Amino acid sequence: MIRIENMYKIYNMGDNEVRALDGVSLHIGANEFVSIVGPSGSGKSTLMNMIGCLDTPTEGKYYIDGTEVSQMRDDQLAEIRNRKVGFIFQSYNLLGRLTVLENVELPLIYAGLAKNERRHLAKEALKKVGLEGREHHRPNQLSGGQQQRVAIARALVNKPSLILADEPTGALDSKTGEEIMQMLREIHQEGNTVVLITHDKEIAKNAKRMISIHDGKIFSDCEVKYA
Amino acid sequence: MIRIENMYKIYNMGDNEVRALDGVSLHIGANEFVSIVGPSGSGKSTLMNMIGCLDTPTEGKYYIDGTEVSQMRDDQLAEIRNRKVGFIFQSYNLLGRLTVLENVELPLIYAGLAKNERRHLAKEALKKVGLEGREHHRPNQLSGGQQQRVAIARALVNKPSLILADEPTGALDSKTGEEIMQMLREIHQEGNTVVLITHDKEIAKNAKRMISIHDGKIFSDCEVKYA
Ligand SMILES: Nc1ncnc2c1ncn2[C@@H]1O[C@H](COP(=O)(O)OP(=O)(O)OP(=O)(O)O)[C@@H](O)[C@H]1O
Ligand SMILES: Nc1ncnc2c1ncn2[C@@H]1O[C@H](COP(=O)(O)OP(=O)(O)OP(=O)(O)O)[C@@H](O)[C@H]1O
Ligand SMILES: [Mg+2]
Ligand SMILES: [Mg+2]
């Protein structure tokens, strides 16, 4: 489903260079549940942005379902970003001037759904993450963990087949975090692919496979035996 | 050192009201190390903003070293915020148009230090959090955990006597997170007061006392026996 070959992402900053990805090759199949772990600054978010077609590499190839992404037309890329991938960003990326409900409806607008249908699905998604009653508030009226849950609801509302979750429980207490992980496990069981960046070893154990990144390189790629 | 009496923070939002703090009384002495835990949305950040004089309650009194905060002059409040308190915000609050170094220098400008001295102390603080070499970059060129570390360096550079840390290791891998906790333990051993909000039970164990918040009320206040 996803194949990355020899990918580099190098930032040139005056007289020093930052090698965010330094020769990464990776294959993720359909219906996998993969966690990506590694130290702060090691390249996890950069890798995820590449997988989600939000960034382009300095070098290397990226194939989705056999088609090379750099050869895709803009409308094909937009289709992938808006319909096939659900992205939970490390810093949420909510739109401050929209209400919580409008933020969650955004992917459904891209999907071309009618207003009533969008409103209904978005409300259901917010209920699922425990934010019923906060629909008409703005993001800056919510706590950190509540904002994270809006970002989660938005990523899942379109039922995408690939979920990219960058530290999805970072701002949540363990009970709420476990509810979110339960949602991701269900999405995986429904046949979808989940790629999860996390620092939390407990959270990482939800995945069947753990990829460890260090200084922009893949350090290890392990099958998780214990459950 | 810090005394809160019967504090309420109530947001009126049309026909529903949010009781962020719902009758909180609390006493924190000098040289304490306190952790504040509780579910997402329970009032932790709101309480910390009150302690740091960044917000005012709907009702209730707040005394710092015996003086009631609502009776203080603006310059006294500014003195507390800029010189006595170091604040690590849950969403970092870095200034996007300043470089990493300039962000860390900000508290030292308030302290009236000369340029060379500021530059030197800020560089030392960045080195301590492992960000040497990134001084002239902007926050959006850094990873999530690197941004958090800039926020930490900024909070500590002025050697304040009260550290308010809202999820200071949320975006950090366990090794980097432990380095930050070691810094906070040292600051506590030097005679300062540390108040730490965290969802991570392991991180909470660094404190001598754990206050548990639920729906804007203090649920329990425990002395931590194990180390
Ligand atoms: N400006 C505001 N207007 C309305 N409600 C607010 C506002 N700021 C905070 N709240 C609400 O007050 C409650 C407490 O918020 P607070 O940020 O203190 O929670 P928290 O315990 O820090 O949560 P988290 O662990 O998710 O960071 C939440 O329900 C939040 O939505
Ligand atoms: N626009 C940019 N310009 C320069 N360097 C960048 C830029 N974006 C990212 N980097 C650098 O690339 C490296 C990898 O960043 P990335 O965000 O992928 O790390 P990460 O593993 O997600 O870290 P964290 O766990 O802290 O979120 C870091 O050193 C970061 O500073
Ligand atoms: Mg990251
Ligand atoms: Mg908070």
XYZ file of C-alpha atoms and ligand atoms in Angstrom:
518
model
C 0.000 0.000 0.000
C 2.798 2.439 0.954
C 6.365 2.087 -0.311
C 9.171 4.556 0.428
C 12.531 4.084 -1.330
C 15.722 5.789 -0.231
C 14.093 8.971 0.993
C 16.051 12.035 2.093
C 14.798 15.337 3.512
C 17.615 17.788 3.985
C 17.230 21.402 5.120
C 20.066 23.706 4.173
C 20.352 26.441 6.750
C 23.275 28.671 5.937
C 26.411 26.803 6.976
C 24.781 23.869 8.675
C 22.416 21.303 7.245
C 19.682 19.371 9.044
C 19.143 15.841 7.723
C 15.557 15.282 8.904
C 15.343 12.033 6.872
C 18.694 10.493 6.005
C 18.050 7.489 3.756
C 14.721 5.888 4.715
C 13.180 2.884 2.976
C 9.926 1.426 4.242
C 6.987 -0.708 3.200
C 3.602 -0.602 4.966
C 0.892 -2.979 3.765
C -2.878 -2.672 3.895
C -4.552 -3.166 7.263
C -1.347 -2.786 9.268
C -1.101 -1.090 12.674
C 2.372 0.445 12.927
C 3.890 2.618 15.637
C 6.820 4.965 14.980
C 8.987 5.754 17.995
C 12.223 7.663 18.517
C 13.797 10.638 20.295
C 12.632 14.220 19.926
C 13.903 15.625 16.614
C 14.612 12.208 15.082
C 12.360 12.644 12.001
C 9.033 11.052 12.985
C 6.730 13.951 12.043
C 8.743 14.582 8.871
C 8.255 10.952 7.825
C 4.558 11.148 8.569
C 4.171 14.330 6.511
C 5.742 12.483 3.565
C 3.387 9.528 3.994
C 0.402 11.898 4.099
C 1.558 13.768 0.944
C 1.894 17.023 2.878
C 5.565 17.453 2.077
C 7.969 16.430 -0.691
C 11.364 14.773 -0.182
C 14.722 16.172 -1.277
C 15.422 12.740 -2.817
C 13.761 9.345 -3.014
C 10.556 7.785 -4.246
C 7.177 7.315 -2.630
C 4.557 4.928 -4.042
C 0.939 4.709 -2.893
C -0.859 1.611 -4.205
C 1.804 1.332 -6.914
C 1.634 4.918 -8.252
C 4.638 7.160 -7.697
C 3.441 10.251 -5.850
C 5.729 12.742 -7.648
C 4.053 11.608 -10.893
C 0.536 12.278 -9.633
C -1.646 15.133 -10.816
C -2.746 17.768 -8.293
C -6.305 16.471 -8.228
C -5.076 12.931 -7.479
C -2.960 14.247 -4.590
C -5.888 16.306 -3.274
C -8.070 13.194 -3.446
C -5.555 11.279 -1.310
C -5.121 14.052 1.249
C -8.805 14.830 1.631
C -10.549 11.486 1.192
C -8.126 8.664 1.905
C -5.985 10.008 4.744
C -7.081 11.175 8.169
C -4.322 13.224 9.829
C -4.083 13.939 13.570
C -1.384 16.633 13.761
C 1.093 16.943 16.631
C -0.021 20.566 17.148
C -3.657 19.924 16.132
C -3.775 22.626 13.396
C -7.347 23.664 14.188
C -8.736 26.763 12.480
C -9.122 29.402 15.181
C -11.910 31.386 13.540
C -14.183 28.394 12.974
C -16.250 26.775 15.680
C -15.404 23.311 16.954
C -18.239 21.863 14.827
C -17.100 23.687 11.676
C -13.556 22.399 12.197
C -14.804 18.807 12.324
C -17.058 19.310 9.266
C -14.150 20.410 7.067
C -13.237 16.956 5.634
C -16.942 16.333 4.914
C -17.118 19.523 2.838
C -14.292 18.114 0.693
C -16.243 14.869 0.445
C -19.143 16.841 -1.023
C -21.713 15.969 1.632
C -24.865 18.043 2.084
C -25.085 20.377 5.060
C -27.495 18.323 7.195
C -25.529 15.119 6.696
C -22.242 16.906 7.536
C -23.673 18.469 10.662
C -25.026 15.122 11.845
C -21.775 13.180 11.266
C -19.666 15.938 12.847
C -21.874 16.002 15.943
C -21.612 12.213 16.243
C -17.803 12.403 15.990
C -17.645 15.058 18.723
C -19.904 12.974 20.963
C -17.567 10.006 20.495
C -14.590 11.987 21.834
C -16.597 13.340 24.775
C -17.097 16.907 23.555
C -20.880 17.059 23.233
C -22.087 20.544 24.146
C -18.906 22.309 22.983
C -19.847 22.442 19.257
C -20.263 26.217 19.052
C -17.156 27.167 20.995
C -13.899 28.224 19.371
C -10.665 26.278 19.827
C -9.141 28.883 22.166
C -12.032 28.339 24.590
C -11.041 24.716 25.061
C -8.415 23.014 27.187
C -5.323 21.455 25.544
C -6.725 17.956 25.669
C -10.116 19.112 24.385
C -8.416 20.730 21.368
C -6.575 17.483 20.722
C -9.887 15.614 20.783
C -11.385 18.023 18.207
C -8.387 17.236 15.970
C -9.044 13.520 16.458
C -12.768 13.858 15.661
C -11.893 15.802 12.488
C -9.397 13.138 11.347
C -11.861 10.287 11.796
C -15.164 11.823 10.674
C -14.598 10.944 7.001
C -13.803 7.304 7.821
C -10.490 7.410 5.923
C -8.627 4.183 5.093
C -5.255 5.498 6.308
C -4.977 7.167 9.706
C -1.781 9.085 10.485
C -1.759 9.930 14.184
C 1.101 12.109 15.494
C 1.105 11.788 19.309
C -2.739 11.525 19.428
C -2.915 11.145 23.214
C -0.092 13.538 24.192
C -2.394 15.966 26.010
C -4.813 13.418 27.446
C -5.091 11.747 30.838
C -4.721 7.967 30.700
C -8.484 7.228 30.825
C -9.331 9.564 27.934
C -6.183 8.402 26.088
C -7.319 4.789 26.387
C -10.727 5.722 24.902
C -8.935 7.233 21.893
C -6.716 4.148 21.494
C -9.841 1.974 21.594
C -11.211 4.018 18.669
C -7.977 3.500 16.705
C -8.027 -0.249 17.422
C -11.613 -0.446 16.111
C -10.672 1.479 12.959
C -7.821 -0.984 12.414
C -10.137 -3.961 12.956
C -12.476 -2.532 10.302
C -9.693 -3.112 7.745
C -7.932 0.254 7.718
C -4.262 1.141 8.174
C -3.103 3.049 11.259
C 0.325 4.673 11.593
C 0.898 6.076 15.056
C 3.765 8.257 16.300
C 4.165 8.079 20.048
C 6.681 8.546 22.840
C 4.607 6.426 25.164
C 5.711 2.784 25.225
C 2.301 1.760 26.575
C 0.553 3.433 23.650
C 3.068 1.893 21.198
C 2.074 -1.592 22.412
C -1.297 -1.168 20.671
C 0.465 -1.601 17.334
C 1.539 -4.914 15.795
C 4.787 -3.474 14.487
C 7.177 -0.889 15.936
C 9.554 1.168 13.795
C 12.296 2.973 15.656
C 13.821 6.153 14.166
C 17.093 7.836 15.132
C 18.715 10.847 13.451
C 16.564 10.472 10.335
C 17.310 6.768 9.825
C 15.340 3.621 10.604
C 17.101 1.990 13.508
C 14.919 -1.099 13.931
C 11.665 -2.546 12.621
C 10.142 -5.074 15.015
C 7.087 -7.266 15.149
C 5.391 -6.815 18.512
C 4.963 -10.253 20.097
C 3.324 -9.542 23.463
C -0.176 -8.106 23.545
C 3.890 31.348 50.016
C 0.736 30.788 47.886
C -2.763 30.766 49.375
C -5.972 30.378 47.363
C -9.312 30.788 49.168
C -12.622 29.666 47.702
C -11.744 30.385 44.096
C -14.259 30.165 41.261
C -13.733 30.653 37.517
C -16.997 30.479 35.629
C -17.429 31.098 31.896
C -20.914 32.093 30.823
C -21.507 30.941 27.289
C -25.029 31.771 26.241
C -27.296 29.227 27.883
C -24.675 26.987 29.378
C -21.977 27.809 31.876
C -18.560 26.174 32.244
C -17.286 26.003 35.832
C -13.538 25.747 35.154
C -12.796 26.208 38.898
C -15.695 25.404 41.211
C -14.617 26.280 44.755
C -10.866 25.700 45.123
C -8.872 26.371 48.301
C -5.190 25.572 48.410
C -1.999 26.388 50.275
C 1.481 25.832 48.766
C 4.500 26.629 50.939
C 8.016 27.689 49.984
C 10.298 25.012 48.557
C 7.502 22.550 47.817
C 7.351 20.234 44.791
C 3.691 19.697 43.928
C 2.108 17.836 41.034
C -1.412 18.573 39.785
C -3.183 15.700 38.056
C -6.694 15.162 36.707
C -8.690 14.406 33.559
C -8.635 16.541 30.430
C -10.783 19.644 30.984
C -10.764 19.357 34.781
C -9.274 22.817 35.464
C -5.512 22.227 35.834
C -4.289 24.884 33.357
C -6.908 27.345 34.634
C -5.627 26.878 38.191
C -2.032 27.321 37.048
C -2.892 30.544 35.190
C -4.379 31.895 38.444
C -1.255 30.940 40.412
C 0.939 32.643 37.806
C -1.196 35.846 37.841
C -2.076 35.428 34.166
C -5.807 35.294 34.795
C -8.263 36.616 37.375
C -10.939 34.557 39.149
C -14.694 35.180 39.025
C -14.696 34.880 42.831
C -12.221 34.117 45.592
C -8.950 35.405 46.992
C -5.343 34.723 46.068
C -2.446 35.669 48.371
C 1.240 35.585 47.407
C 3.582 35.934 50.396
C 0.695 37.435 52.382
C -0.360 40.109 49.847
C -3.744 39.751 48.159
C -3.153 39.767 44.405
C -6.290 41.734 43.480
C -4.918 44.536 45.723
C -1.568 44.682 43.956
C -0.467 47.505 41.674
C 0.245 46.697 38.033
C 3.978 47.068 38.516
C 3.920 44.600 41.432
C 2.043 42.071 39.274
C 4.456 42.601 36.396
C 7.355 42.034 38.790
C 5.855 38.707 39.858
C 5.112 37.523 36.340
C 8.442 38.536 34.850
C 10.923 37.989 37.672
C 9.531 35.542 40.185
C 7.620 33.063 38.064
C 8.893 30.848 35.241
C 6.010 29.510 33.168
C 6.204 26.505 30.832
C 2.936 26.726 28.871
C 0.996 23.682 27.660
C 1.138 25.042 24.095
C 4.599 26.632 24.510
C 3.521 30.187 23.440
C 6.739 30.901 21.543
C 6.916 34.064 19.423
C 7.007 32.916 15.811
C 8.817 35.922 14.385
C 11.686 35.792 16.862
C 14.542 33.341 16.663
C 14.911 30.564 19.207
C 17.641 32.586 20.985
C 15.530 35.762 21.070
C 12.616 33.811 22.537
C 14.821 32.550 25.373
C 16.298 36.021 25.991
C 12.869 37.595 26.565
C 12.715 37.152 30.394
C 16.256 38.532 30.638
C 15.207 41.709 28.824
C 12.563 42.211 31.532
C 15.254 41.615 34.128
C 17.221 44.508 32.618
C 20.329 42.534 31.692
C 22.823 43.878 29.158
C 22.884 42.318 25.693
C 26.089 40.264 26.065
C 25.025 38.835 29.397
C 21.557 37.946 28.021
C 23.013 36.285 24.950
C 25.409 34.231 27.085
C 22.772 33.033 29.577
C 20.284 32.221 26.811
C 22.875 30.175 24.931
C 23.726 28.265 28.107
C 20.028 27.524 28.717
C 19.609 26.213 25.159
C 22.686 24.036 25.530
C 21.226 22.562 28.718
C 18.086 21.414 26.877
C 20.102 19.962 24.000
C 19.391 22.631 21.392
C 22.873 24.018 20.759
C 23.199 24.993 17.111
C 19.532 25.878 16.656
C 19.746 29.426 18.125
C 19.058 31.289 14.902
C 16.197 29.158 13.685
C 12.536 30.101 14.071
C 10.096 27.995 16.082
C 8.334 26.630 12.979
C 11.626 25.110 11.829
C 11.759 22.931 14.933
C 10.096 19.651 15.862
C 7.324 19.575 18.497
C 9.631 18.414 21.237
C 12.318 20.932 20.267
C 9.748 23.752 20.561
C 8.796 22.469 23.997
C 12.446 22.530 25.016
C 12.779 26.178 23.882
C 9.782 26.977 26.132
C 11.509 25.186 28.999
C 14.795 27.037 28.464
C 12.908 30.350 28.416
C 11.087 29.563 31.675
C 14.279 28.651 33.520
C 16.782 31.181 32.147
C 15.871 33.854 34.731
C 16.268 31.400 37.644
C 12.780 32.193 39.000
C 11.763 31.052 42.494
C 8.415 29.630 41.358
C 8.263 27.298 38.356
C 4.842 26.544 36.871
C 5.198 23.673 34.413
C 2.127 22.670 32.397
C 2.842 19.225 30.873
C 6.568 20.065 30.413
C 7.472 16.681 28.932
C 4.316 16.032 26.887
C 6.122 16.103 23.543
C 9.355 14.463 24.664
C 10.638 10.900 24.481
C 11.304 9.356 27.885
C 15.079 9.962 27.830
C 14.759 13.688 27.010
C 11.793 13.932 29.412
C 13.914 12.486 32.221
C 16.640 15.083 31.529
C 14.028 17.835 31.933
C 12.698 16.291 35.167
C 16.264 16.154 36.484
C 16.538 19.919 35.852
C 13.286 20.518 37.759
C 14.466 18.360 40.670
C 17.706 20.399 40.846
C 15.755 23.665 40.820
C 13.647 22.333 43.690
C 16.756 21.266 45.637
C 18.128 24.803 45.234
C 15.222 26.021 47.409
C 12.630 26.957 44.794
C 8.980 25.918 44.438
C 7.883 23.729 41.537
C 4.245 23.174 40.542
C 3.901 20.589 37.804
C 0.793 19.635 35.802
C 1.081 16.207 34.278
C -0.968 13.292 32.980
C 1.980 10.961 33.373
C 1.928 9.088 36.690
C 5.663 8.424 36.373
C 6.385 12.153 35.999
C 4.010 12.939 38.912
C 6.122 10.706 41.198
C 8.907 13.325 41.073
C 6.798 15.543 43.320
C 6.429 15.205 47.081
C 2.741 16.043 47.007
C 0.020 15.207 44.484
C -3.166 17.280 44.102
C -5.938 15.661 42.120
C -8.506 17.857 40.321
C -11.891 16.817 38.970
C -14.539 19.081 37.411
C -12.941 22.229 38.841
C -12.694 20.922 42.410
C -9.841 19.480 44.432
C -10.575 15.804 44.790
C -7.601 14.748 46.894
C -4.330 16.176 48.234
C -1.813 13.463 49.030
C 1.700 13.269 50.368
C 3.741 10.997 48.123
C 5.334 8.290 50.288
C 7.266 6.122 47.809
C 10.165 7.613 45.903
N -12.061 30.902 27.485
C -12.825 29.857 27.851
N -14.149 29.861 27.613
C -14.914 28.812 27.974
N -14.483 27.716 28.593
C -13.160 27.647 28.861
C -12.263 28.695 28.509
N -11.016 28.331 28.892
C -11.132 27.098 29.467
N -12.422 26.701 29.438
C -12.954 25.440 29.957
O -12.585 25.306 31.334
C -12.386 23.904 31.613
C -11.032 23.715 32.252
O -10.020 24.032 31.293
P -8.483 23.758 31.599
O -7.716 24.263 30.408
O -8.120 24.317 32.926
O -8.431 22.168 31.670
P -7.192 21.186 31.878
O -7.418 20.420 33.116
O -5.912 21.947 31.757
O -7.357 20.209 30.645
P -6.253 19.454 29.725
O -5.711 18.339 30.558
O -7.082 18.980 28.576
O -5.210 20.460 29.335
C -12.529 23.143 30.285
O -13.814 22.555 30.197
C -12.368 24.239 29.251
O -13.065 23.972 28.052
N 11.434 23.688 8.256
C 12.502 23.138 8.863
N 13.726 23.711 8.743
C 14.793 23.162 9.359
N 14.794 22.059 10.089
C 13.606 21.436 10.246
C 12.402 21.942 9.653
N 11.380 21.112 9.994
C 11.920 20.138 10.773
N 13.248 20.343 10.920
C 14.195 19.526 11.683
O 14.118 18.166 11.240
C 14.368 17.290 12.349
C 13.233 16.287 12.452
O 12.039 16.967 12.793
P 10.699 16.175 13.144
O 9.626 17.198 13.375
O 10.438 15.150 12.109
O 11.101 15.435 14.506
P 10.230 14.497 15.450
O 10.862 13.153 15.507
O 8.779 14.568 15.069
O 10.426 15.208 16.860
P 9.437 15.390 18.128
O 9.392 14.059 18.782
O 10.168 16.423 18.932
O 8.122 15.860 17.620
C 14.479 18.173 13.603
O 15.845 18.369 13.935
C 13.841 19.482 13.155
O 14.376 20.598 13.835
Mg 7.112 15.375 15.980
Mg -4.400 21.964 30.338
